Structures are given as structure tokens and as C-alpha cells.
mmCIF file of C-alpha atoms in Angstrom:
data_model
loop_
_atom_site.group_PDB
_atom_site.id
_atom_site.type_symbol
_atom_site.label_atom_id
_atom_site.label_comp_id
_atom_site.label_asym_id
_atom_site.label_seq_id
_atom_site.Cartn_x
_atom_site.Cartn_y
_atom_site.Cartn_z
ATOM 1 C CA MET A 1 55.645 188.281 255.787
ATOM 2 C CA SER A 2 54.208 185.685 253.412
ATOM 3 C CA CYS A 3 54.904 185.516 249.714
ATOM 4 C CA SER A 4 51.352 184.965 248.858
ATOM 5 C CA HIS A 5 51.120 188.590 247.900
ATOM 6 C CA LEU A 6 53.845 188.647 245.446
ATOM 7 C CA SER A 7 52.263 189.098 242.142
ATOM 8 C CA THR A 8 53.620 189.298 238.672
ATOM 9 C CA ALA A 9 56.081 192.031 239.679
ATOM 10 C CA TRP A 10 58.409 189.065 239.321
ATOM 11 C CA SER A 11 57.471 188.238 235.804
ATOM 12 C CA SER A 12 60.063 188.323 233.333
ATOM 13 C CA SER A 13 58.618 191.571 231.742
ATOM 14 C CA ALA A 14 58.585 193.361 234.919
ATOM 15 C CA LEU A 15 62.205 192.278 235.873
ATOM 16 C CA ALA A 16 63.345 193.292 232.454
ATOM 17 C CA SER A 17 61.892 196.898 232.582
ATOM 18 C CA SER A 18 63.341 197.207 236.090
ATOM 19 C CA SER A 19 66.682 195.961 235.026
ATOM 20 C CA THR A 20 66.672 198.458 232.179
ATOM 21 C CA ARG A 21 65.774 201.280 234.660
ATOM 22 C CA ARG A 22 68.592 200.427 236.913
ATOM 23 C CA ARG A 23 71.142 200.231 234.016
ATOM 24 C CA ALA A 24 69.977 203.608 232.912
ATOM 25 C CA SER A 25 70.323 205.246 236.494
ATOM 26 C CA THR A 26 73.637 203.454 237.220
ATOM 27 C CA GLY A 27 75.309 203.861 234.008
ATOM 28 C CA GLY A 28 74.871 200.378 232.569
ATOM 29 C CA SER A 29 75.655 198.471 235.753
ATOM 30 C CA SER A 30 72.590 196.341 237.190
ATOM 31 C CA SER A 31 72.321 194.630 240.759
ATOM 32 C CA SER A 32 69.784 192.488 241.979
ATOM 33 C CA SER A 33 69.918 194.234 245.561
ATOM 34 C CA SER A 34 67.637 196.883 244.284
ATOM 35 C CA LEU A 35 64.813 194.245 243.851
ATOM 36 C CA VAL A 36 63.139 194.307 247.344
ATOM 37 C CA VAL A 37 61.830 190.970 248.670
ATOM 38 C CA ARG A 38 59.738 191.227 251.718
ATOM 39 C CA CYS A 39 59.564 187.681 252.682
ATOM 40 C CA SER A 40 61.707 184.809 254.294
ATOM 41 C CA LEU A 41 63.581 182.117 252.499
ATOM 42 C CA ARG A 42 60.902 179.455 253.625
ATOM 43 C CA ASP A 43 58.193 181.675 252.218
ATOM 44 C CA LEU A 44 60.037 181.848 248.976
ATOM 45 C CA ARG A 45 60.488 178.026 248.817
ATOM 46 C CA ASN A 46 56.711 177.683 249.485
ATOM 47 C CA ARG A 47 56.026 179.955 246.792
ATOM 48 C CA ILE A 48 58.117 178.110 244.460
ATOM 49 C CA ASP A 49 56.537 174.896 245.234
ATOM 50 C CA SER A 50 53.153 176.302 244.843
ATOM 51 C CA VAL A 51 54.032 177.578 241.422
ATOM 52 C CA ARG A 52 55.641 174.324 240.512
ATOM 53 C CA ASN A 53 52.267 172.507 241.384
ATOM 54 C CA THR A 54 50.315 175.095 239.281
ATOM 55 C CA GLN A 55 52.596 174.397 236.290
ATOM 56 C CA LYS A 56 51.944 170.791 236.589
ATOM 57 C CA ILE A 57 48.115 171.437 236.707
ATOM 58 C CA THR A 58 48.119 173.479 233.789
ATOM 59 C CA GLU A 59 50.275 170.921 231.866
ATOM 60 C CA ALA A 60 47.965 168.233 232.761
ATOM 61 C CA MET A 61 44.882 170.286 231.720
ATOM 62 C CA LYS A 62 46.523 170.981 228.154
ATOM 63 C CA LEU A 63 47.158 167.316 227.571
ATOM 64 C CA VAL A 64 43.426 166.614 228.562
ATOM 65 C CA ALA A 65 42.188 169.227 226.169
ATOM 66 C CA ALA A 66 44.318 167.804 223.311
ATOM 67 C CA ALA A 67 42.992 164.405 223.968
ATOM 68 C CA LYS A 68 39.311 165.800 223.724
ATOM 69 C CA VAL A 69 40.256 167.564 220.595
ATOM 70 C CA ARG A 70 41.469 164.165 219.203
ATOM 71 C CA ARG A 71 37.997 162.551 220.124
ATOM 72 C CA ALA A 72 36.060 165.536 218.746
ATOM 73 C CA GLN A 73 37.838 164.832 215.439
ATOM 74 C CA GLU A 74 37.053 161.236 215.449
ATOM 75 C CA ALA A 75 33.355 162.311 216.077
ATOM 76 C CA VAL A 76 33.480 164.544 213.088
ATOM 77 C CA VAL A 77 34.971 161.870 210.758
ATOM 78 C CA SER A 78 32.653 159.160 212.075
ATOM 79 C CA SER A 79 29.817 161.493 210.952
ATOM 80 C CA ARG A 80 31.081 161.992 207.619
ATOM 81 C CA PRO A 81 29.677 159.096 205.631
ATOM 82 C CA PHE A 82 25.968 159.861 206.742
ATOM 83 C CA SER A 83 26.318 163.698 206.055
ATOM 84 C CA GLU A 84 27.938 162.747 202.429
ATOM 85 C CA ALA A 85 25.096 160.407 201.658
ATOM 86 C CA LEU A 86 22.544 162.898 202.826
ATOM 87 C CA VAL A 87 24.096 165.778 200.733
ATOM 88 C CA GLU A 88 24.048 163.383 197.481
ATOM 89 C CA VAL A 89 20.424 162.489 198.055
ATOM 90 C CA LEU A 90 19.600 166.175 198.359
ATOM 91 C CA TYR A 91 21.467 166.896 195.363
ATOM 92 C CA ASN A 92 19.636 164.252 193.101
ATOM 93 C CA MET A 93 16.370 165.323 194.471
ATOM 94 C CA ASN A 94 17.039 168.644 193.467
ATOM 95 C CA GLN A 95 17.600 167.468 190.155
ATOM 96 C CA GLU A 96 14.520 165.599 190.024
ATOM 97 C CA ILE A 97 12.368 168.687 190.831
ATOM 98 C CA GLN A 98 14.201 171.473 189.520
ATOM 99 C CA THR A 99 11.522 172.355 187.532
ATOM 100 C CA GLU A 100 8.702 172.464 189.975
ATOM 101 C CA ASP A 101 7.835 175.217 192.188
ATOM 102 C CA ILE A 102 8.791 173.901 195.765
ATOM 103 C CA ASP A 103 6.884 174.993 198.786
ATOM 104 C CA LEU A 104 8.261 173.407 201.829
ATOM 105 C CA PRO A 105 7.775 174.284 205.519
ATOM 106 C CA LEU A 106 11.484 174.756 206.371
ATOM 107 C CA THR A 107 12.323 176.739 202.994
ATOM 108 C CA ARG A 108 9.344 179.083 203.197
ATOM 109 C CA GLN A 109 10.333 182.733 202.971
ATOM 110 C CA ARG A 110 8.465 185.333 205.132
ATOM 111 C CA PRO A 111 8.837 188.989 205.927
ATOM 112 C CA VAL A 112 11.268 188.865 209.102
ATOM 113 C CA LYS A 113 9.383 190.311 212.182
ATOM 114 C CA ARG A 114 10.797 188.031 214.900
ATOM 115 C CA VAL A 115 14.419 186.119 214.916
ATOM 116 C CA ALA A 116 15.649 183.419 216.858
ATOM 117 C CA ILE A 117 19.274 183.506 217.723
ATOM 118 C CA VAL A 118 20.652 180.236 218.866
ATOM 119 C CA VAL A 119 24.111 180.912 220.735
ATOM 120 C CA LEU A 120 26.572 178.006 221.215
ATOM 121 C CA THR A 121 29.011 178.591 224.157
ATOM 122 C CA GLY A 122 31.287 176.342 226.234
ATOM 123 C CA GLU A 123 30.436 174.205 229.242
ATOM 124 C CA ARG A 124 33.484 175.429 231.186
ATOM 125 C CA GLY A 125 35.956 178.316 231.548
ATOM 126 C CA LEU A 126 39.694 178.420 231.574
ATOM 127 C CA CYS A 127 39.541 178.960 227.644
ATOM 128 C CA GLY A 128 40.703 182.354 227.190
ATOM 129 C CA ALA A 129 38.162 184.676 225.281
ATOM 130 C CA PHE A 130 36.304 181.824 223.630
ATOM 131 C CA ASN A 131 32.957 182.426 225.634
ATOM 132 C CA ASN A 132 33.339 186.246 225.490
ATOM 133 C CA ASN A 133 33.984 186.599 221.713
ATOM 134 C CA VAL A 134 30.681 184.350 220.931
ATOM 135 C CA LEU A 135 28.640 186.337 223.554
ATOM 136 C CA LYS A 136 30.035 189.614 221.976
ATOM 137 C CA LYS A 137 29.245 188.576 218.729
ATOM 138 C CA ALA A 138 25.473 187.566 219.613
ATOM 139 C CA GLU A 139 25.158 191.072 221.448
ATOM 140 C CA ALA A 140 26.162 193.025 218.414
ATOM 141 C CA ARG A 141 23.757 191.112 216.359
ATOM 142 C CA MET A 142 21.066 191.771 218.788
ATOM 143 C CA GLU A 143 21.846 195.508 218.614
ATOM 144 C CA ASP A 144 21.701 195.310 214.680
ATOM 145 C CA LEU A 145 18.265 193.663 215.043
ATOM 146 C CA ARG A 146 17.257 196.393 217.621
ATOM 147 C CA GLN A 147 18.145 199.190 215.237
ATOM 148 C CA LEU A 148 16.107 197.510 212.328
ATOM 149 C CA GLY A 149 13.061 197.267 214.620
ATOM 150 C CA VAL A 150 13.180 193.464 214.439
ATOM 151 C CA ASP A 151 12.230 191.392 217.632
ATOM 152 C CA TYR A 152 14.250 188.541 218.597
ATOM 153 C CA LYS A 153 14.538 185.766 221.493
ATOM 154 C CA VAL A 154 17.592 183.635 222.290
ATOM 155 C CA ILE A 155 18.226 180.040 222.743
ATOM 156 C CA SER A 156 21.269 179.576 224.754
ATOM 157 C CA VAL A 157 23.151 176.414 224.406
ATOM 158 C CA GLY A 158 26.022 175.867 227.194
ATOM 159 C CA LYS A 159 26.418 176.643 230.759
ATOM 160 C CA LYS A 160 28.556 179.867 230.108
ATOM 161 C CA GLY A 161 25.869 181.238 227.803
ATOM 162 C CA ASN A 162 23.166 180.241 230.277
ATOM 163 C CA ALA A 163 24.709 182.264 233.092
ATOM 164 C CA TYR A 164 25.427 185.107 231.033
ATOM 165 C CA PHE A 165 21.723 185.461 229.777
ATOM 166 C CA GLN A 166 20.317 184.598 233.178
ATOM 167 C CA ARG A 167 21.962 187.588 234.583
ATOM 168 C CA ARG A 168 20.491 189.678 231.850
ATOM 169 C CA GLU A 169 16.688 189.295 232.257
ATOM 170 C CA TYR A 170 16.202 192.324 229.807
ATOM 171 C CA ILE A 171 17.260 189.704 226.995
ATOM 172 C CA PRO A 172 14.217 187.647 226.016
ATOM 173 C CA THR A 173 15.383 184.004 226.072
ATOM 174 C CA GLU A 174 13.490 181.035 224.864
ATOM 175 C CA ARG A 175 15.184 178.041 226.377
ATOM 176 C CA PHE A 176 18.424 177.158 228.311
ATOM 177 C CA LEU A 177 20.018 173.997 227.167
ATOM 178 C CA GLU A 178 22.982 172.367 228.233
ATOM 179 C CA LEU A 179 25.717 169.769 226.670
ATOM 180 C CA ALA A 180 27.403 166.621 228.311
ATOM 181 C CA GLY A 181 30.898 165.848 226.716
ATOM 182 C CA ILE A 182 31.103 165.234 223.005
ATOM 183 C CA PRO A 183 28.026 166.538 221.153
ATOM 184 C CA THR A 184 25.683 163.668 219.953
ATOM 185 C CA VAL A 185 22.893 163.412 217.466
ATOM 186 C CA LYS A 186 20.567 163.527 220.497
ATOM 187 C CA ASP A 187 21.871 166.967 221.471
ATOM 188 C CA SER A 188 21.496 168.387 218.116
ATOM 189 C CA GLN A 189 18.094 166.789 217.938
ATOM 190 C CA ALA A 190 16.837 168.516 220.857
ATOM 191 C CA ILE A 191 17.882 172.119 219.327
ATOM 192 C CA CYS A 192 16.415 171.076 215.896
ATOM 193 C CA ASP A 193 12.917 170.197 217.432
ATOM 194 C CA LEU A 194 12.963 173.331 219.195
ATOM 195 C CA ILE A 195 13.831 175.632 216.204
ATOM 196 C CA TYR A 196 11.854 173.616 214.036
ATOM 197 C CA SER A 197 8.542 174.023 216.091
ATOM 198 C CA LEU A 198 9.259 177.754 216.427
ATOM 199 C CA PHE A 199 9.799 178.354 212.689
ATOM 200 C CA VAL A 200 6.769 176.061 211.603
ATOM 201 C CA ALA A 201 4.231 177.639 213.996
ATOM 202 C CA GLU A 202 5.453 180.916 212.520
ATOM 203 C CA GLU A 203 6.528 182.185 216.080
ATOM 204 C CA VAL A 204 9.786 183.328 214.572
ATOM 205 C CA ASP A 205 10.434 184.002 210.921
ATOM 206 C CA LYS A 206 14.189 183.372 210.884
ATOM 207 C CA VAL A 207 16.580 181.318 212.771
ATOM 208 C CA GLU A 208 20.350 182.283 213.112
ATOM 209 C CA LEU A 209 23.003 180.437 214.753
ATOM 210 C CA VAL A 210 25.846 182.075 216.629
ATOM 211 C CA TYR A 211 29.135 179.915 217.056
ATOM 212 C CA SER A 212 32.625 179.856 216.844
ATOM 213 C CA LYS A 213 34.145 178.280 213.906
ATOM 214 C CA PHE A 214 37.369 176.508 214.357
ATOM 215 C CA VAL A 215 40.416 177.695 212.363
ATOM 216 C CA ASN A 216 43.325 176.377 214.244
ATOM 217 C CA LEU A 217 44.688 175.777 217.665
ATOM 218 C CA VAL A 218 45.315 179.553 218.333
ATOM 219 C CA ARG A 219 42.444 181.132 216.376
ATOM 220 C CA SER A 220 38.781 180.658 216.155
ATOM 221 C CA ASP A 221 36.233 183.060 214.482
ATOM 222 C CA PRO A 222 32.707 183.646 215.740
ATOM 223 C CA ILE A 223 30.304 183.630 212.861
ATOM 224 C CA ILE A 224 26.624 183.986 212.216
ATOM 225 C CA GLN A 225 24.864 181.232 210.177
ATOM 226 C CA THR A 226 21.326 181.404 209.020
ATOM 227 C CA LEU A 227 19.504 177.877 209.756
ATOM 228 C CA LEU A 228 16.046 178.744 208.700
ATOM 229 C CA PRO A 229 14.386 179.218 206.007
ATOM 230 C CA MET A 230 16.908 176.603 204.474
ATOM 231 C CA SER A 231 17.829 176.476 200.930
ATOM 232 C CA PRO A 232 16.195 173.513 198.851
ATOM 233 C CA LYS A 233 19.707 172.663 197.553
ATOM 234 C CA GLY A 234 21.003 172.295 201.377
ATOM 235 C CA GLU A 235 23.260 175.320 200.958
ATOM 236 C CA ILE A 236 24.859 177.087 203.925
ATOM 237 C CA CYS A 237 24.127 180.626 204.023
ATOM 238 C CA ASP A 238 25.296 183.555 206.563
ATOM 239 C CA VAL A 239 23.202 186.591 207.477
ATOM 240 C CA ASN A 240 24.539 188.382 204.307
ATOM 241 C CA GLY A 241 23.172 185.767 201.966
ATOM 242 C CA ILE A 242 26.514 184.320 201.006
ATOM 243 C CA CYS A 243 26.017 180.712 200.540
ATOM 244 C CA VAL A 244 28.537 177.767 200.360
ATOM 245 C CA ASP A 245 27.589 174.602 198.291
ATOM 246 C CA ALA A 246 26.776 171.739 200.505
ATOM 247 C CA SER A 247 29.047 169.368 198.592
ATOM 248 C CA GLU A 248 31.988 171.610 199.849
ATOM 249 C CA ASP A 249 33.248 170.665 203.229
ATOM 250 C CA GLU A 250 36.226 170.989 205.594
ATOM 251 C CA LEU A 251 37.895 168.427 207.841
ATOM 252 C CA PHE A 252 40.276 169.195 210.611
ATOM 253 C CA LYS A 253 43.033 166.792 211.771
ATOM 254 C CA LEU A 254 45.007 167.140 215.042
ATOM 255 C CA THR A 255 48.699 166.141 214.302
ATOM 256 C CA THR A 256 52.164 166.713 215.662
ATOM 257 C CA LYS A 257 54.749 168.803 213.700
ATOM 258 C CA GLU A 258 58.317 169.236 215.011
ATOM 259 C CA GLY A 259 57.119 167.800 218.445
ATOM 260 C CA LYS A 260 54.348 170.333 218.838
ATOM 261 C CA LEU A 261 50.452 169.991 218.353
ATOM 262 C CA THR A 262 49.057 171.480 215.205
ATOM 263 C CA VAL A 263 45.925 171.197 213.031
ATOM 264 C CA GLU A 264 45.613 170.730 209.561
ATOM 265 C CA ARG A 265 42.459 171.656 207.415
ATOM 266 C CA GLU A 266 41.507 169.831 204.612
ATOM 267 C CA LYS A 267 38.939 170.925 201.911
ATOM 268 C CA ILE A 268 36.788 168.198 200.587
ATOM 269 C CA LYS A 269 34.621 168.278 197.464
ATOM 270 C CA ILE A 270 32.056 165.440 197.571
ATOM 271 C CA GLU A 271 31.704 163.759 194.360
ATOM 272 C CA MET A 272 27.871 163.689 193.292
ATOM 273 C CA GLN A 273 26.591 160.409 191.656
ATOM 274 C CA PRO A 274 23.423 160.738 190.007
ATOM 275 C CA PHE A 275 20.833 158.190 190.690
ATOM 276 C CA SER A 276 20.483 155.295 188.312
ATOM 277 C CA PRO A 277 17.841 155.907 185.417
ATOM 278 C CA VAL A 278 15.985 152.866 186.595
ATOM 279 C CA VAL A 279 15.389 154.249 189.983
ATOM 280 C CA GLN A 280 11.644 155.039 190.649
ATOM 281 C CA PHE A 281 9.952 157.092 193.524
ATOM 282 C CA GLU A 282 7.225 155.477 195.153
ATOM 283 C CA GLN A 283 6.471 158.783 196.980
ATOM 284 C CA ASP A 284 6.663 162.308 195.333
ATOM 285 C CA PRO A 285 10.201 163.716 195.312
ATOM 286 C CA VAL A 286 8.945 166.943 197.092
ATOM 287 C CA GLN A 287 7.628 164.636 199.944
ATOM 288 C CA ILE A 288 10.875 162.915 200.258
ATOM 289 C CA LEU A 289 12.873 166.205 200.168
ATOM 290 C CA ASP A 290 10.364 167.522 202.972
ATOM 291 C CA ALA A 291 11.640 164.580 204.869
ATOM 292 C CA LEU A 292 15.230 164.827 204.227
ATOM 293 C CA LEU A 293 15.554 168.774 205.129
ATOM 294 C CA PRO A 294 15.040 168.196 208.686
ATOM 295 C CA LEU A 295 17.789 165.566 208.844
ATOM 296 C CA TYR A 296 20.063 168.011 206.924
ATOM 297 C CA LEU A 297 19.288 170.526 209.504
ATOM 298 C CA ASN A 298 20.125 168.138 212.314
ATOM 299 C CA SER A 299 23.353 167.392 210.758
ATOM 300 C CA GLN A 300 24.232 171.078 210.331
ATOM 301 C CA ILE A 301 23.572 171.807 214.028
ATOM 302 C CA LEU A 302 25.758 168.760 214.974
ATOM 303 C CA ARG A 303 28.427 170.151 212.920
ATOM 304 C CA ALA A 304 28.372 173.433 214.505
ATOM 305 C CA LEU A 305 28.363 171.888 217.954
ATOM 306 C CA GLN A 306 31.309 169.889 217.013
ATOM 307 C CA GLU A 307 33.171 172.885 215.595
ATOM 308 C CA SER A 308 32.379 175.043 218.694
ATOM 309 C CA LEU A 309 33.799 172.252 220.989
ATOM 310 C CA ALA A 310 36.898 171.968 218.947
ATOM 311 C CA SER A 311 37.163 175.721 219.090
ATOM 312 C CA GLU A 312 36.534 175.727 222.930
ATOM 313 C CA LEU A 313 39.259 172.845 223.418
ATOM 314 C CA ALA A 314 41.737 174.541 221.261
ATOM 315 C CA ALA A 315 41.334 177.847 223.104
ATOM 316 C CA ARG A 316 41.860 175.921 226.382
ATOM 317 C CA MET A 317 45.036 174.267 225.036
ATOM 318 C CA SER A 318 46.225 177.711 224.247
ATOM 319 C CA ALA A 319 45.353 179.144 227.553
ATOM 320 C CA MET A 320 46.903 176.499 229.543
ATOM 321 C CA SER A 321 49.988 176.473 227.355
ATOM 322 C CA SER A 322 50.462 180.217 228.103
ATOM 323 C CA ALA A 323 49.655 179.603 231.932
ATOM 324 C CA THR A 324 52.284 176.788 231.898
ATOM 325 C CA ASP A 325 54.947 179.281 230.152
ATOM 326 C CA ASN A 326 54.130 182.082 232.680
ATOM 327 C CA ALA A 327 54.536 179.528 235.560
ATOM 328 C CA ILE A 328 57.984 178.481 234.185
ATOM 329 C CA ASP A 329 58.968 182.082 233.949
ATOM 330 C CA LEU A 330 57.682 182.803 237.453
ATOM 331 C CA ARG A 331 59.225 180.006 238.889
ATOM 332 C CA LYS A 332 62.664 180.731 237.179
ATOM 333 C CA ASN A 333 62.376 184.376 238.531
ATOM 334 C CA LEU A 334 61.641 183.349 242.080
ATOM 335 C CA SER A 335 64.467 180.789 242.019
ATOM 336 C CA MET A 336 66.661 183.414 241.094
ATOM 337 C CA VAL A 337 65.587 185.643 243.916
ATOM 338 C CA TYR A 338 65.729 182.803 246.391
ATOM 339 C CA ASN A 339 69.381 181.736 245.296
ATOM 340 C CA ARG A 340 70.508 185.409 245.699
ATOM 341 C CA ARG A 341 69.079 185.949 249.073
ATOM 342 C CA ARG A 342 70.370 182.400 250.283
ATOM 343 C CA GLN A 343 73.745 183.450 248.982
ATOM 344 C CA ALA A 344 73.476 186.810 250.684
ATOM 345 C CA LYS A 345 72.458 185.127 253.917
ATOM 346 C CA ILE A 346 75.433 182.494 253.773
ATOM 347 C CA THR A 347 77.928 185.385 253.021
ATOM 348 C CA GLY A 348 76.668 187.512 255.893
ATOM 349 C CA GLU A 349 77.157 184.551 258.304
ATOM 350 C CA ILE A 350 80.481 183.944 257.035
ATOM 351 C CA LEU A 351 81.407 187.668 257.565
ATOM 352 C CA GLU A 352 79.945 187.522 260.968
ATOM 353 C CA ILE A 353 82.057 184.290 262.017
ATOM 354 C CA VAL A 354 85.281 186.091 260.386
ATOM 355 C CA ALA A 355 84.620 189.161 262.471
ATOM 356 C CA GLY A 356 83.934 186.968 265.451
ATOM 357 C CA ALA A 357 87.305 185.269 264.997
ATOM 358 C CA ASP A 358 89.365 188.600 264.580
ATOM 359 C CA ALA A 359 87.673 190.039 267.790
ATOM 360 C CA LEU A 360 88.677 186.684 269.656
ATOM 361 C CA SER A 361 92.270 186.834 268.384
ATOM 362 C CA GLY A 362 92.768 190.435 268.939
#
């Protein structure tokens, strides 16, 4: 009988529980003979080789995910100078027009009748519960809006989210978008142009972003962030109205500690330098701010895409690490069973030879 049907009954937890039951029934003694194996030694060898190959694959996928996390980290670092300069200009623009009544298209507050929900998911699977957590967060938000009597439409970004919403035709979906590799400004600009046109045309009164915020290699939190209407100061706000100053930022770094991969988060406060008193604006500061806010919206979407990718890759690293550990345990248990079966077979053959020799001598 083939060993392909052998499941995790040979996992360490199952063996431990069966060993405990045997000790309880035999008064403390345990024997591997009570473990029934219905396959030949050749099938066991094939099964061990298969698990070993699976272990190599999961280890390789873990290393690939780690390399991609580093590239995503470099992308975040390379985009920081532009973001810092943009935040500084926004800050100074607000200082110039703080006494004026600002009426800009992206900051206009309207009664909320319809909400656009941008959902960021991964392009691939094998990353644990990463995609499911984001989709559950989006479903919970949709249910809240339904109870409030507010219409909504979904903008799905990522193959996994696209497949999820395409199977659920009852969820109104505006657009399906996909990403290729590390997010770029072109990717964030496509999303920015779409939600900008929807909001300015008053097809929606609010735009929310659902994505997974990167915390560390074993944890990412799905959050909901309000994209539109924007704050003139460039503050980042959630659905509860809690805002964070745009000058406060976080930077994650993938490093090694005691031979293991780890992530360090560093909070950074951008030092605001006021404009020189001799600086004069050829255009009205409100017009300049109107041109800067779409750029800032684009940078926020790009940052969310980068955070989502880092969370996906970290989840994949964790999932592949667990799969590798499980493969090691399973291979160890299979090798133990194989060795015991082989030893029993050799012992039986020796006994047969001895019995035959005794019979001939007698």
C-alpha cells in the first residue's frame, strides 16, 4: 500500500498524544509496535524523499520572500526624500494660508451617501491568513455601512481580492486592478487617478483604504484609513477621525539578530524648516496647495502599497518557516518509523536463519 495516504498522523503532536495514551494503558511503558504502518519500506523511503524535497522548496521560498522584503525596504527608503520634501512644503503652505478659508476639491466635506472602499490584497497565496484578514476587515466595514444605510462600491487591488469579489457578484465593484512586483509610482498613480475622478465628480463622498499595516515579521494589522476628503495639513486619519501628523513617520528595517531574521521599526520625526522670508510665490498659495495635495495622496497610496507588500512577504516568510519546521518534524518521525520497520525486518530474517540452522542441525 502506498504511503501517499499517510497524513499528519505521524506528526510530533500525534505521536506525543499516542505515546501518552500507550504509557497510560501499559503502566508507563511505551512501544513503537502499537503504531500501525500499512506500507512497505520502499514506500516509506519515497515518502521521506518527498518530504525532504518539500522542505527544500519551502526553505527556498522563505529565502526568496526575505530577499523581496529587503527590496521593498529599499523602495521605502528611496522614496523618503520626496515624501519628506512634500510634507515640508505642505507644512509651509499651511503656515502661509492658515488664516484663509480653504475650499479645495480634495478637502471638501460632504454628507456621506456613498463610500468607495479600496481593498489591497496580495498577488499570490501561501502567505497564511494575510489575504483573509484583509478581506474580513473589508467585509466588516461593508456590513457597518449597510447598517448605516450608506451605499458603497469596491475598488479591488490584487489578484486574490479580485478573485474573491468576482465570485461575489452581489458586492458592487468599480474596478479590478493588479500589481506586478514591487509597487511603483505608476501603480499608485492609477489608483489615485481613479479615486480622484470618483470623488471630484461626486460619485462618492468618501474614499477609504483597507490594507494590512506592517508591524513585524509575525504580525500585520488590517486597518482602515480615510483617503478622501483629505486634511489640508496632510494628516493621515482613520475612520474614527483619529489623525496622525504627516511629519511623523515610521521606517522598517529587515536585519539579522542572533542568526535569525528580524525587523526593527524606527519612528522618525521630520524637522520642518520654514521658508525663507524672501521667498515669494508667483501663484496664490491655495493654488499651489491644490496642486500638491494630489501628489501627497499619491505618496500615501504608494506607502500603503509598500506596507501591504511587506506584510504579505513577511506572512509568506512565516508560513514557509512553519512549513519547513513541519517538514523537518514529519521527516524525523517517518525516518524513525522506517528505521524501526527496517530493524524489525532484519531481526525477523536473522531469526528465520537461526531457526533454519537449528532445524538442519537437529
